[in-house]
PDB file of C-alpha atoms and ligand atoms in Angstrom:
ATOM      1  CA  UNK A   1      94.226 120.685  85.567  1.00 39.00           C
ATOM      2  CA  UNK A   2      92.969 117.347  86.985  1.00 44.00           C
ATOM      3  CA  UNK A   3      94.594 115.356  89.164  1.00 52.00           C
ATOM      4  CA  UNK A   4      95.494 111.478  88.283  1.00 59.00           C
ATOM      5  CA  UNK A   5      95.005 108.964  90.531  1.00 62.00           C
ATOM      6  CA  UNK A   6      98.205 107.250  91.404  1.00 70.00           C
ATOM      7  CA  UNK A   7      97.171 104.185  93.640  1.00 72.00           C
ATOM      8  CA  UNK A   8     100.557 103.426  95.008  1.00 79.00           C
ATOM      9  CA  UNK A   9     101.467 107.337  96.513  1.00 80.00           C
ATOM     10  CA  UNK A  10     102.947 108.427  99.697  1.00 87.00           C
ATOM     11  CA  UNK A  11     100.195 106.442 102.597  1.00 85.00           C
ATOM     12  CA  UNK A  12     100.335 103.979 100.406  1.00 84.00           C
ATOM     13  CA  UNK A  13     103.871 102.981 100.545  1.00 89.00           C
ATOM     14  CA  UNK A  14     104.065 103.784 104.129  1.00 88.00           C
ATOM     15  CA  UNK A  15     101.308 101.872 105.080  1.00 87.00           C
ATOM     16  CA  UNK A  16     102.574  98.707 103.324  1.00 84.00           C
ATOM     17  CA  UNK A  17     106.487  99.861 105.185  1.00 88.00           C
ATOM     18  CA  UNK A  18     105.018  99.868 108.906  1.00 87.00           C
ATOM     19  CA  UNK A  19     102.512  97.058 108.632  1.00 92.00           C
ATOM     20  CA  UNK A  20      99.091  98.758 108.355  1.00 95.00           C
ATOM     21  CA  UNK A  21      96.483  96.827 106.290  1.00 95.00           C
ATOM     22  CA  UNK A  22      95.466 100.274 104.518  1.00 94.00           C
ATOM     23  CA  UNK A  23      96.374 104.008 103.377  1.00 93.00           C
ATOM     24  CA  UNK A  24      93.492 104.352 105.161  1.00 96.00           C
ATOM     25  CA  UNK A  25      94.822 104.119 108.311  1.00 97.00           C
ATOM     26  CA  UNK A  26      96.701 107.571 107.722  1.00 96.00           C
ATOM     27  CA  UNK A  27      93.218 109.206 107.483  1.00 97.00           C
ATOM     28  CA  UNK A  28      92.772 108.122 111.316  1.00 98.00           C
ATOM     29  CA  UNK A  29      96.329 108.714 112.382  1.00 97.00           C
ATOM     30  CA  UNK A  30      95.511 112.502 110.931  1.00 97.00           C
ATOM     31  CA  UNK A  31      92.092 113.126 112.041  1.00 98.00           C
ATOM     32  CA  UNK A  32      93.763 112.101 116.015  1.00 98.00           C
ATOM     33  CA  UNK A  33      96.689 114.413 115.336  1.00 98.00           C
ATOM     34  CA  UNK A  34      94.422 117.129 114.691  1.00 98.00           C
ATOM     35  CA  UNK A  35      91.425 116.478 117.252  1.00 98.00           C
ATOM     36  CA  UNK A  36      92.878 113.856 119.732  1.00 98.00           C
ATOM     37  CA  UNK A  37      89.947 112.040 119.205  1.00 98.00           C
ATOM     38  CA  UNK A  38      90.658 108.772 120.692  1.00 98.00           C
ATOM     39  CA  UNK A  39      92.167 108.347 124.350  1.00 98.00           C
ATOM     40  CA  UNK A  40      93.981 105.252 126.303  1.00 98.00           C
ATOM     41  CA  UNK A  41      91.111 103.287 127.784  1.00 98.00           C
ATOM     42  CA  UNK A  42      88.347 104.226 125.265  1.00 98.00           C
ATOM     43  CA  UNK A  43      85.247 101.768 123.193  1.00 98.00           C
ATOM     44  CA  UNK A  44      85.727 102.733 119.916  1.00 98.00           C
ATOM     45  CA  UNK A  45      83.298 101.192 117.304  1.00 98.00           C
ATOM     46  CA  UNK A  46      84.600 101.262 113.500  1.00 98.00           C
ATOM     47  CA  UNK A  47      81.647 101.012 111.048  1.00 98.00           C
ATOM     48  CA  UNK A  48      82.910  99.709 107.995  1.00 98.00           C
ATOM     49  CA  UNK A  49      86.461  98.560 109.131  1.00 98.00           C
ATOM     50  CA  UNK A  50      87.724  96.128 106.229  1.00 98.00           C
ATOM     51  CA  UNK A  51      90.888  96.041 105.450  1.00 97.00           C
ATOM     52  CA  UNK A  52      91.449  97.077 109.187  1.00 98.00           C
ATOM     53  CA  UNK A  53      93.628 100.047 108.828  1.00 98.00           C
ATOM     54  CA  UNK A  54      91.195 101.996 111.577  1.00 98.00           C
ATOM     55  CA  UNK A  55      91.296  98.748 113.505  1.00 98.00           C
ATOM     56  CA  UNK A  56      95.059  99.040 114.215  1.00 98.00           C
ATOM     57  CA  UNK A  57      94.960 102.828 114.634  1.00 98.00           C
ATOM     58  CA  UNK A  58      92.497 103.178 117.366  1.00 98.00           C
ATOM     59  CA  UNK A  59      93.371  99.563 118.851  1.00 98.00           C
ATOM     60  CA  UNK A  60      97.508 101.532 119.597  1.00 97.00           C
ATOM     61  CA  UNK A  61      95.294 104.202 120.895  1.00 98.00           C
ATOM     62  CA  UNK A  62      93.062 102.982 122.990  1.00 98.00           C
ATOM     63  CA  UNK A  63      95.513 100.539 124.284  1.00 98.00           C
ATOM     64  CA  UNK A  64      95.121  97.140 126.184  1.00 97.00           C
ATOM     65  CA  UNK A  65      92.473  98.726 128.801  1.00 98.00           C
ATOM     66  CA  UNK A  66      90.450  99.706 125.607  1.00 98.00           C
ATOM     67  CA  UNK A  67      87.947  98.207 123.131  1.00 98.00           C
ATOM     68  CA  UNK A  68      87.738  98.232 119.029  1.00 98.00           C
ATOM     69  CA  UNK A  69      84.563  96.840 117.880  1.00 98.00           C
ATOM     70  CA  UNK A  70      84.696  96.686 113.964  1.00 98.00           C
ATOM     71  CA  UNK A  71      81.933  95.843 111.363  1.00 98.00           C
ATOM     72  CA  UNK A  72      81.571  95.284 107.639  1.00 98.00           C
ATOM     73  CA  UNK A  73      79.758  93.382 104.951  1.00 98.00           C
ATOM     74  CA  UNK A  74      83.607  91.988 103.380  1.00 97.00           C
ATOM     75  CA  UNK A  75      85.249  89.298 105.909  1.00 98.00           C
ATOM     76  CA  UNK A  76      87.873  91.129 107.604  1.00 98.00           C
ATOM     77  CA  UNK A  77      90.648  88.950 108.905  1.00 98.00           C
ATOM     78  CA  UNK A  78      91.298  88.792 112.018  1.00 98.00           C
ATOM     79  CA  UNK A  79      94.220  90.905 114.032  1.00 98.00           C
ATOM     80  CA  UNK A  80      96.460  89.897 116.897  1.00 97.00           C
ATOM     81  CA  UNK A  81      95.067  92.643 119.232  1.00 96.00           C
ATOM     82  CA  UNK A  82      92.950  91.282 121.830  1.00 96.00           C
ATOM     83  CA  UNK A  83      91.192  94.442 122.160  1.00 97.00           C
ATOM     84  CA  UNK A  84      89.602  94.209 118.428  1.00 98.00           C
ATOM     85  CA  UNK A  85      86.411  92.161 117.762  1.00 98.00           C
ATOM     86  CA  UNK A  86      85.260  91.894 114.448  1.00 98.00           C
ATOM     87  CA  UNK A  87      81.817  91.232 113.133  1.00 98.00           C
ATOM     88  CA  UNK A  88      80.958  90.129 109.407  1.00 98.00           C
ATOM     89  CA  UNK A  89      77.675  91.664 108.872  1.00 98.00           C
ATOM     90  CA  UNK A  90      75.594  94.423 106.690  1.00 98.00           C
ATOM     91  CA  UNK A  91      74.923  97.616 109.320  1.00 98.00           C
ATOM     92  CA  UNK A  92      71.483  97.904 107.729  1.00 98.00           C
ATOM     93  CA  UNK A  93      70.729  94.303 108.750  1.00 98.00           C
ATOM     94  CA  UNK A  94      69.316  94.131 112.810  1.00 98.00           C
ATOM     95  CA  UNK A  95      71.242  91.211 113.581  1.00 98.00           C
ATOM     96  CA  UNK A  96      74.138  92.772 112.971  1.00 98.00           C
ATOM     97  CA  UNK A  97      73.475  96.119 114.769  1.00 98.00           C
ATOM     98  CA  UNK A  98      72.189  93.582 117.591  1.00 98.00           C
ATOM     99  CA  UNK A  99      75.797  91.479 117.120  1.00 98.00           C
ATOM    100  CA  UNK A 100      77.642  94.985 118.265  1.00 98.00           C
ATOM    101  CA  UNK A 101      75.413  95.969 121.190  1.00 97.00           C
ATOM    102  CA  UNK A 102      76.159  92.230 122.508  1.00 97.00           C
ATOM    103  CA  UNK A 103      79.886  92.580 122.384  1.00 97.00           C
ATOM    104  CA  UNK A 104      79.879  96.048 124.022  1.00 96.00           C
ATOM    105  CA  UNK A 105      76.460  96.157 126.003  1.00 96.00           C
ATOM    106  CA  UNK A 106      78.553  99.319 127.663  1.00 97.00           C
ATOM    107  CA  UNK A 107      78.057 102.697 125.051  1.00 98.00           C
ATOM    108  CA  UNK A 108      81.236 103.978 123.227  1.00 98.00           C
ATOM    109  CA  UNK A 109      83.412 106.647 123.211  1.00 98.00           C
ATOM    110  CA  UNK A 110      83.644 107.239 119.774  1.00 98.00           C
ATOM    111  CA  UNK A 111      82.265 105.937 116.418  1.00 98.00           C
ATOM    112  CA  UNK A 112      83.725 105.921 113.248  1.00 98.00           C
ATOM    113  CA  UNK A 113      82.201 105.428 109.968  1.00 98.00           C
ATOM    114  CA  UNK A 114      84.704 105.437 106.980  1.00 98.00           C
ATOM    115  CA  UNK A 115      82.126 103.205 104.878  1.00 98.00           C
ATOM    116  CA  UNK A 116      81.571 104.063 101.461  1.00 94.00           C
ATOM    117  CA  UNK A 117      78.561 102.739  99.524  1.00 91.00           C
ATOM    118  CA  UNK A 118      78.699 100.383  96.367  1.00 89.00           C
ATOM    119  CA  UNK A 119      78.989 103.109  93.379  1.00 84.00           C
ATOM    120  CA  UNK A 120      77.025 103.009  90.528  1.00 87.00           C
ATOM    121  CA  UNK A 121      78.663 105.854  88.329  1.00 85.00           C
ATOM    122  CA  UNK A 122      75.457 107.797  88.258  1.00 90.00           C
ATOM    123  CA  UNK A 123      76.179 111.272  90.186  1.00 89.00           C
ATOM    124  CA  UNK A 124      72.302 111.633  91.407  1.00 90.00           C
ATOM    125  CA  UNK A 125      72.032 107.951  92.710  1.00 92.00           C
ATOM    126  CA  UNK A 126      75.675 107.562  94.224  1.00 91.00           C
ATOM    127  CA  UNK A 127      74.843 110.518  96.134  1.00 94.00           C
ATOM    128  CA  UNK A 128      71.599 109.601  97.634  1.00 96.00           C
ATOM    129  CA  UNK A 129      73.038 105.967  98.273  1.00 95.00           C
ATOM    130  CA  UNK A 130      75.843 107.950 100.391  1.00 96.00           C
ATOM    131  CA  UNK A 131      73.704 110.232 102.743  1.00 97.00           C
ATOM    132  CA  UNK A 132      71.612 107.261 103.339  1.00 97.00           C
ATOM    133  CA  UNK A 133      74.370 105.480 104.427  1.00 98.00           C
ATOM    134  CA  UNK A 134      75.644 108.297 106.496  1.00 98.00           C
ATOM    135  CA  UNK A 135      71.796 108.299 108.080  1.00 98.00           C
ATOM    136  CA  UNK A 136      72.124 104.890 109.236  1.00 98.00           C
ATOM    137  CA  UNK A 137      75.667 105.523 110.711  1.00 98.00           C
ATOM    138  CA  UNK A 138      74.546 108.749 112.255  1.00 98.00           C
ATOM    139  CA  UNK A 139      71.243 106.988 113.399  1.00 98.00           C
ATOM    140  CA  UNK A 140      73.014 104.116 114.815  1.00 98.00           C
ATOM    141  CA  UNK A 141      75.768 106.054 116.351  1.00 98.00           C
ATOM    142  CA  UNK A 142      73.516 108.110 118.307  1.00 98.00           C
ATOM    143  CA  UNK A 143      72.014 104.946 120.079  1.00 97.00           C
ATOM    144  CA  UNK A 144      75.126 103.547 121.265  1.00 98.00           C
ATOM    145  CA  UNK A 145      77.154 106.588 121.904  1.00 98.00           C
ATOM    146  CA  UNK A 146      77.688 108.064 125.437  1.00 98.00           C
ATOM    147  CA  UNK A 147      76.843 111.564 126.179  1.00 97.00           C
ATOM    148  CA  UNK A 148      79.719 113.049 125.500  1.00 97.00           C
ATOM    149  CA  UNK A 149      80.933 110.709 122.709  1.00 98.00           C
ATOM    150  CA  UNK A 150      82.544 111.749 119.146  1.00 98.00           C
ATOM    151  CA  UNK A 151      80.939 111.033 116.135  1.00 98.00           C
ATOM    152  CA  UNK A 152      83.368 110.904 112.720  1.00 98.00           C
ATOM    153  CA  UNK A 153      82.082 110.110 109.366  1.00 98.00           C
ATOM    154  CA  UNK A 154      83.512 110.297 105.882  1.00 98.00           C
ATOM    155  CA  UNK A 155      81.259 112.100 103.770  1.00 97.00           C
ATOM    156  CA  UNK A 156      81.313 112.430 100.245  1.00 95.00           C
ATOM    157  CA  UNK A 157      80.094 116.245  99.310  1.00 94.00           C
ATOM    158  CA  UNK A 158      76.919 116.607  96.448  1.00 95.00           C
ATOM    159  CA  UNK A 159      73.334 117.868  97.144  1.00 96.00           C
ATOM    160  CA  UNK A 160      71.983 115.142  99.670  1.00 97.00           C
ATOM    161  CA  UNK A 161      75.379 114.814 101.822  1.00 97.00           C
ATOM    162  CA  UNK A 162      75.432 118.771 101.712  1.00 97.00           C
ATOM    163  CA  UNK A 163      71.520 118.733 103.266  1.00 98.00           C
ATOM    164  CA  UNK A 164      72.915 115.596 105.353  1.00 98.00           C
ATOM    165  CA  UNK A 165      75.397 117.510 106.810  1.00 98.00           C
ATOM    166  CA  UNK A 166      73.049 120.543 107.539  1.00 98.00           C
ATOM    167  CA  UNK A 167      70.828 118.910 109.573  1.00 97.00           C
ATOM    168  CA  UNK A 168      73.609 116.725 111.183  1.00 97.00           C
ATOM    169  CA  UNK A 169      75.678 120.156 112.548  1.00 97.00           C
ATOM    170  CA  UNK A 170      72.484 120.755 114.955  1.00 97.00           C
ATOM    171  CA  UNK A 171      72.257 117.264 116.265  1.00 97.00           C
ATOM    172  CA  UNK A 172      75.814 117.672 117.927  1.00 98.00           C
ATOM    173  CA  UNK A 173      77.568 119.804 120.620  1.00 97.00           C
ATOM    174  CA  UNK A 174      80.796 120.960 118.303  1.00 98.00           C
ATOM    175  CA  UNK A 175      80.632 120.092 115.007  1.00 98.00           C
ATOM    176  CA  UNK A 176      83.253 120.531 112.633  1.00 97.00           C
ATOM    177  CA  UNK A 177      84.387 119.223 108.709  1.00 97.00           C
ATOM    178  CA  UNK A 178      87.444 118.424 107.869  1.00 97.00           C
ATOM    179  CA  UNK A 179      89.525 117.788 104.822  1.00 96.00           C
ATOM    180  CA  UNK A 180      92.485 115.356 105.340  1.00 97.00           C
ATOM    181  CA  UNK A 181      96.255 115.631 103.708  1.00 94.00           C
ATOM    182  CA  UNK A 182      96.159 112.203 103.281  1.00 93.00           C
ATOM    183  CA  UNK A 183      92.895 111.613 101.032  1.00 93.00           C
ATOM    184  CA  UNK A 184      94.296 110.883  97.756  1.00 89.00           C
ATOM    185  CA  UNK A 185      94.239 114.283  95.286  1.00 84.00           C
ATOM    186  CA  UNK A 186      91.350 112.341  93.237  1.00 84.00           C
ATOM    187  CA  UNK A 187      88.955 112.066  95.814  1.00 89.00           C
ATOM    188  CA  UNK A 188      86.148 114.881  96.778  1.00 92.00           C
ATOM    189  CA  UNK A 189      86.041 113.142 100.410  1.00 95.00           C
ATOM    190  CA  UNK A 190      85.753 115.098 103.603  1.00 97.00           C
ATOM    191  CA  UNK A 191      85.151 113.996 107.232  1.00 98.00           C
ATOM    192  CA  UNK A 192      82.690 115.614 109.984  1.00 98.00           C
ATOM    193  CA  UNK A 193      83.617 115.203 113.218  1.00 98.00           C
ATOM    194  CA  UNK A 194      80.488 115.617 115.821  1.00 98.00           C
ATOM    195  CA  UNK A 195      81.155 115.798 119.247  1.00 98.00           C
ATOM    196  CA  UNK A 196      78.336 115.499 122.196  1.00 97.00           C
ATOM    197  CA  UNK A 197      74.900 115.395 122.066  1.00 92.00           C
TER     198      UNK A 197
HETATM  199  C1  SAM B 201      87.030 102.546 102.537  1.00 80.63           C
HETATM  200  S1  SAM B 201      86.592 101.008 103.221  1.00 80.63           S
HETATM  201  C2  SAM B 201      87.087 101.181 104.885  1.00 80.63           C
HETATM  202  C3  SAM B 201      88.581 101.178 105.097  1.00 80.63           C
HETATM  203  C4  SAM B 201      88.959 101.045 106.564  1.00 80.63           C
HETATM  204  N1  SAM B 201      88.608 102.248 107.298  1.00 80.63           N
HETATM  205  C5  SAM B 201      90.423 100.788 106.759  1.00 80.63           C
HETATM  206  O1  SAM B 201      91.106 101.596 107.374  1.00 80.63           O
HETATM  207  O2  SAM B 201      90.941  99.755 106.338  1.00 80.63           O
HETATM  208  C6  SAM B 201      84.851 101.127 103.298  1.00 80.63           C
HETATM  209  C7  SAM B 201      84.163  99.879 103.782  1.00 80.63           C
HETATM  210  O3  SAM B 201      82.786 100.169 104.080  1.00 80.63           O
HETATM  211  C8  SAM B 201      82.113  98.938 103.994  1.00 80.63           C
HETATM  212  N2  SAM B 201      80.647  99.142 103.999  1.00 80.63           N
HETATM  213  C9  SAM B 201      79.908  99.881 103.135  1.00 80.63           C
HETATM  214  N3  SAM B 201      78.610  99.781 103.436  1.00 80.63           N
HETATM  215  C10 SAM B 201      78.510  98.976 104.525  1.00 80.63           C
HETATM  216  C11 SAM B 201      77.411  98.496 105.302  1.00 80.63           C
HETATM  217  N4  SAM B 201      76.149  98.815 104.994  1.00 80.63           N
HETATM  218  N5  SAM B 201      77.650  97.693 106.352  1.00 80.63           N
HETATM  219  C12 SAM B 201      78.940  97.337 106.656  1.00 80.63           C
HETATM  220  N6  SAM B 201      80.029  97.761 105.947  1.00 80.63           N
HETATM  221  C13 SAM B 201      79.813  98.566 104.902  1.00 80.63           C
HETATM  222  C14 SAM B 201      82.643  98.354 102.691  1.00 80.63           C
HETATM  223  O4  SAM B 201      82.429  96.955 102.644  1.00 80.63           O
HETATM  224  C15 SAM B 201      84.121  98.738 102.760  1.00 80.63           C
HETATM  225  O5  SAM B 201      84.926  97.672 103.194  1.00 80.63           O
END
């Protein structure tokens, strides 16, 4: 039987009860509960970050001795935290990778990339649009990462995510996929989680 899509489930109405901008944010809260990811102190960049859910997640986390860089191409407005800088800009455009490495000339922690690509509805073209997304994330996240930093990604499984994630799984130390309680029944999402390179 299919599953329906029910837009206003479970995250949903908790995230709107405890003040998050997104359901989204229960992906993170999981994916820490799980992997304890993020740690007190930490530079956390958040690829794709509008609404903000992530933002708020891994700005608790990292705490007031941290940093949460964000990016996307929608405005994203701004939060109270004064550990969260947010950027407006297109990760394939320079300028904007160049905007991040000027706000945190120091590498990060961890990177996250929950960015999903503009759909077209067309299985073959969706899915190439998604693992070249997840190249540039990967790509990018290598550059500024430290050493030992973590790498998480939302992936979206069909023939050139699958040979994505392939090659991706011997680029990093541990390397693991995960699938997430709180992705709504509808969706065919997973996460990898790459740690140390
Ligand atoms: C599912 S939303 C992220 C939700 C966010 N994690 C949260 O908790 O609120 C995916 C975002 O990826 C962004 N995105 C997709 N491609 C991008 C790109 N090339 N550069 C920057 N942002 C991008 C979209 O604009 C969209 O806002």
């Amino acid at each position: 039987m299919s599953k329906t899509y029910n837009r206003k489930d479970r995250f949903y109405t908790q995230a709107k009860e405890s003040g998050y901008r997104s359901r989204a944010s229960y992906k993170l809260k999981e994916i820490q509960d799980k992997l304890k990811i993020i740690n007190a102190g930490n530079r956390v960049l958040d690829l794709g970050c509008f609404p903000g859910g992530w933002l708020q997640i891994a700005a608790e986390l990292v705490g007031e001795s941290g940093l949460v860089v964000g990016i996307d191409r929608v405005s994203t407005e701004a939060l109270p935290n004064p550990n969260i800088k947010i950027i407006l800009g297109d990760l394939y455009d320079a300028s904007a990778r160049d905007e991040i490495l000027n706000i945190s000339p120091e590498r990060f922690d961890i990177v996250l990339s929950d960015m999903s690509p503009s759909l077209t509805g067309i299985k073959d073209s969706d899915d190439s649009r998604s693992a070249e997304l997840l190249q540039l994330a990967s790509g990018f996240a290598r550059e500024v990462l430290k050493q030992n930093g973590t790498f998480v990604a939302k992936i979206f499984p069909g023939h050139d995510c699958d040979l994505f994630v392939k090659e991706e799984r011997k680029k990093w130390g541990t390397f693991q996929t995960l699938s997430l309680k709180s992705t709504r029944g509808s969706s065919i999402e997973k996460y990898i989680v790459g740690r140390g390179m």
